[in-house]
PDB file of C-alpha atoms in Angstrom:
ATOM      1  CA  MET C   1      -0.119  -0.075  -0.030  1.00 46.00           C
ATOM      2  CA  THR C   2       1.389   3.335  -0.901  1.00 52.00           C
ATOM      3  CA  VAL C   3       0.634   6.402   1.211  1.00 58.00           C
ATOM      4  CA  GLY C   4       1.677   9.948   1.030  1.00 64.00           C
ATOM      5  CA  ASN C   5       2.084  10.833   4.597  1.00 73.00           C
ATOM      6  CA  ILE C   6       3.870   9.598   7.861  1.00 77.00           C
ATOM      7  CA  ASN C   7       0.345  10.133   9.288  1.00 77.00           C
ATOM      8  CA  THR C   8      -1.594   7.944   7.165  1.00 77.00           C
ATOM      9  CA  THR C   9       1.271   5.115   8.129  1.00 80.00           C
ATOM     10  CA  LEU C  10       0.221   5.573  11.871  1.00 80.00           C
ATOM     11  CA  GLN C  11      -3.614   4.934  10.887  1.00 80.00           C
ATOM     12  CA  GLY C  12      -4.638   1.590  12.954  1.00 81.00           C
ATOM     13  CA  LYS C  13      -1.008   0.984  14.019  1.00 83.00           C
ATOM     14  CA  VAL C  14      -0.804   2.675  17.346  1.00 82.00           C
ATOM     15  CA  ALA C  15      -3.308   2.372  20.551  1.00 83.00           C
ATOM     16  CA  GLY C  16      -4.628   5.376  21.561  1.00 81.00           C
ATOM     17  CA  VAL C  17      -3.923   7.561  18.396  1.00 84.00           C
ATOM     18  CA  GLN C  18      -6.580   8.870  16.154  1.00 83.00           C
ATOM     19  CA  VAL C  19      -5.905   9.707  12.447  1.00 82.00           C
ATOM     20  CA  ILE C  20      -8.612  12.130  11.365  1.00 80.00           C
ATOM     21  CA  ALA C  21      -8.660  12.747   7.343  1.00 77.00           C
ATOM     22  CA  GLY C  22      -8.265  16.018   5.957  1.00 72.00           C
ATOM     23  CA  ASN C  23     -10.501  17.896   3.584  1.00 75.00           C
ATOM     24  CA  GLY C  24      -8.596  16.426   0.465  1.00 74.00           C
ATOM     25  CA  ALA C  25      -7.040  19.359  -0.974  1.00 78.00           C
ATOM     26  CA  PRO C  26      -3.414  18.935  -2.173  1.00 74.00           C
ATOM     27  CA  GLY C  27      -0.784  19.118   0.593  1.00 68.00           C
ATOM     28  CA  THR C  28      -3.317  18.623   3.368  1.00 74.00           C
ATOM     29  CA  VAL C  29      -1.959  16.702   6.329  1.00 74.00           C
ATOM     30  CA  PRO C  30      -4.130  14.128   8.098  1.00 78.00           C
ATOM     31  CA  LYS C  31      -4.841  15.385  11.940  1.00 81.00           C
ATOM     32  CA  VAL C  32      -3.336  13.275  14.509  1.00 83.00           C
ATOM     33  CA  LEU C  33      -4.751  13.418  18.097  1.00 83.00           C
ATOM     34  CA  ILE C  34      -2.193  11.656  20.447  1.00 82.00           C
ATOM     35  CA  ARG C  35      -3.542  12.967  23.706  1.00 69.00           C
ATOM     36  CA  GLY C  36      -7.007  14.074  22.788  1.00 67.00           C
ATOM     37  CA  SER C  37      -7.986  17.417  21.980  1.00 63.00           C
ATOM     38  CA  SER C  38      -7.706  19.277  25.041  1.00 56.00           C
ATOM     39  CA  THR C  39      -4.186  21.135  24.946  1.00 52.00           C
ATOM     40  CA  LEU C  40      -2.140  23.717  26.567  1.00 53.00           C
ATOM     41  CA  ASN C  41      -0.803  25.410  23.412  1.00 52.00           C
ATOM     42  CA  LEU C  42      -4.035  25.837  21.313  1.00 62.00           C
ATOM     43  CA  SER C  43      -3.133  22.936  18.840  1.00 71.00           C
ATOM     44  CA  ALA C  44      -3.583  19.422  18.832  1.00 78.00           C
ATOM     45  CA  ASP C  45      -0.768  18.306  16.586  1.00 83.00           C
ATOM     46  CA  PRO C  46       2.187  16.518  17.864  1.00 87.00           C
ATOM     47  CA  LEU C  47       5.919  17.157  17.722  1.00 88.00           C
ATOM     48  CA  TYR C  48       8.027  15.450  15.283  1.00 89.00           C
ATOM     49  CA  VAL C  49      11.465  14.579  16.096  1.00 90.00           C
ATOM     50  CA  VAL C  50      13.938  13.218  13.705  1.00 89.00           C
ATOM     51  CA  ASP C  51      17.358  11.950  14.821  1.00 88.00           C
ATOM     52  CA  GLY C  52      16.613  13.659  18.341  1.00 87.00           C
ATOM     53  CA  VAL C  53      15.971  17.146  16.998  1.00 89.00           C
ATOM     54  CA  PRO C  54      12.556  18.780  17.231  1.00 90.00           C
ATOM     55  CA  MET C  55      11.342  19.833  14.149  1.00 89.00           C
ATOM     56  CA  GLY C  56       7.896  21.009  14.662  1.00 87.00           C
ATOM     57  CA  THR C  57       4.570  20.253  14.030  1.00 84.00           C
ATOM     58  CA  ASN C  58       4.177  19.670  10.340  1.00 83.00           C
ATOM     59  CA  PRO C  59       5.363  16.393   8.764  1.00 83.00           C
ATOM     60  CA  ASN C  60       5.202  17.394   5.413  1.00 80.00           C
ATOM     61  CA  PHE C  61       9.311  18.129   5.565  1.00 81.00           C
ATOM     62  CA  LEU C  62       9.587  13.982   5.828  1.00 82.00           C
ATOM     63  CA  ASN C  63      10.180  11.650   3.326  1.00 81.00           C
ATOM     64  CA  LEU C  64       8.624   8.186   4.145  1.00 82.00           C
ATOM     65  CA  ASN C  65      11.459   6.284   2.056  1.00 82.00           C
ATOM     66  CA  GLU C  66      14.029   7.626   4.469  1.00 83.00           C
ATOM     67  CA  ILE C  67      12.357   6.569   7.855  1.00 85.00           C
ATOM     68  CA  GLU C  68      14.023   3.626   9.295  1.00 86.00           C
ATOM     69  CA  SER C  69      12.094   3.647  12.534  1.00 87.00           C
ATOM     70  CA  MET C  70       8.959   5.379  14.406  1.00 87.00           C
ATOM     71  CA  GLU C  71       7.843   5.780  17.821  1.00 88.00           C
ATOM     72  CA  VAL C  72       5.168   7.376  19.433  1.00 88.00           C
ATOM     73  CA  LEU C  73       5.331   8.748  22.876  1.00 86.00           C
ATOM     74  CA  LYS C  74       2.122   9.725  24.620  1.00 83.00           C
ATOM     75  CA  ASP C  75       2.786   9.761  28.371  1.00 80.00           C
ATOM     76  CA  ALA C  76       4.701  12.113  30.835  1.00 76.00           C
ATOM     77  CA  SER C  77       8.066  10.882  29.280  1.00 76.00           C
ATOM     78  CA  ALA C  78       7.525  13.479  26.243  1.00 76.00           C
ATOM     79  CA  GLY C  79       7.458  16.111  28.196  1.00 77.00           C
ATOM     80  CA  ALA C  80      10.097  15.381  30.420  1.00 82.00           C
ATOM     81  CA  ILE C  81      12.617  15.369  27.276  1.00 84.00           C
ATOM     82  CA  TYR C  82      10.784  18.197  25.448  1.00 84.00           C
ATOM     83  CA  GLY C  83       8.675  20.294  27.627  1.00 84.00           C
ATOM     84  CA  SER C  84       5.739  22.042  26.637  1.00 82.00           C
ATOM     85  CA  MET C  85       6.108  21.276  22.838  1.00 83.00           C
ATOM     86  CA  ALA C  86       5.468  17.820  23.850  1.00 82.00           C
ATOM     87  CA  SER C  87       2.186  18.630  25.361  1.00 81.00           C
ATOM     88  CA  ASN C  88       0.263  16.701  22.541  1.00 82.00           C
ATOM     89  CA  GLY C  89       2.690  14.119  22.296  1.00 85.00           C
ATOM     90  CA  VAL C  90       5.769  13.198  20.066  1.00 87.00           C
ATOM     91  CA  ILE C  91       6.457  11.010  17.088  1.00 87.00           C
ATOM     92  CA  MET C  92       9.981  10.469  16.858  1.00 87.00           C
ATOM     93  CA  THR C  93      11.621   8.897  13.502  1.00 86.00           C
ATOM     94  CA  THR C  94      15.144   7.767  12.769  1.00 86.00           C
ATOM     95  CA  LYS C  95      16.452   8.564   9.418  1.00 81.00           C
ATOM     96  CA  ARG C  96      18.129   5.748   7.058  1.00 74.00           C
ATOM     97  CA  GLY C  97      21.846   6.450   6.699  1.00 69.00           C
ATOM     98  CA  VAL C  98      23.618   6.032   3.488  1.00 68.00           C
ATOM     99  CA  GLU C  99      26.605   4.020   3.246  1.00 73.00           C
ATOM    100  CA  GLY C 100      29.986   5.777   2.216  1.00 75.00           C
ATOM    101  CA  LYS C 101      31.849   8.839   2.920  1.00 79.00           C
ATOM    102  CA  PRO C 102      29.458  12.184   2.715  1.00 74.00           C
ATOM    103  CA  VAL C 103      29.869  14.024  -0.502  1.00 79.00           C
ATOM    104  CA  PHE C 104      29.750  17.991  -0.639  1.00 80.00           C
ATOM    105  CA  THR C 105      29.263  19.701  -3.772  1.00 86.00           C
ATOM    106  CA  ALA C 106      29.861  23.550  -3.825  1.00 86.00           C
ATOM    107  CA  MET C 107      29.458  26.170  -7.208  1.00 85.00           C
ATOM    108  CA  ALA C 108      30.815  29.682  -7.081  1.00 83.00           C
ATOM    109  CA  ALA C 109      30.289  32.309  -9.384  1.00 79.00           C
ATOM    110  CA  MET C 110      32.239  35.724  -9.839  1.00 75.00           C
ATOM    111  CA  ALA C 111      30.536  38.858 -11.308  1.00 71.00           C
ATOM    112  CA  ASP C 112      32.567  41.114 -13.154  1.00 71.00           C
ATOM    113  CA  GLY C 113      32.320  44.862 -12.512  1.00 65.00           C
ATOM    114  CA  ILE C 114      31.587  44.889  -8.744  1.00 61.00           C
ATOM    115  CA  ALA C 115      30.990  48.467  -7.810  1.00 57.00           C
TER     116      ALA C 115
END
């Protein structure tokens, strides 16, 4: 089954997590409720953490092909680590690494007649 969003992959897989479909418009992200609808920061969106780095509440930056593992934190342990940002739960992912040495590419251009 092909899915286009990390939230869709959670549907029916984690107990206590509700995935509510969006309105169908392109780029619309399904709503994920981990700790219910009552929140501290007026949003019910969970915090997304990639390789230990908090990345915000919008999962559109994640490429499903790069995810190695995923874990959902629903209890006080999320708050102990990430504070109030995690009041709605945390979805932690680990990205797949690529074997070999890192490759960096850089380009530079010089303009003539700089004043």
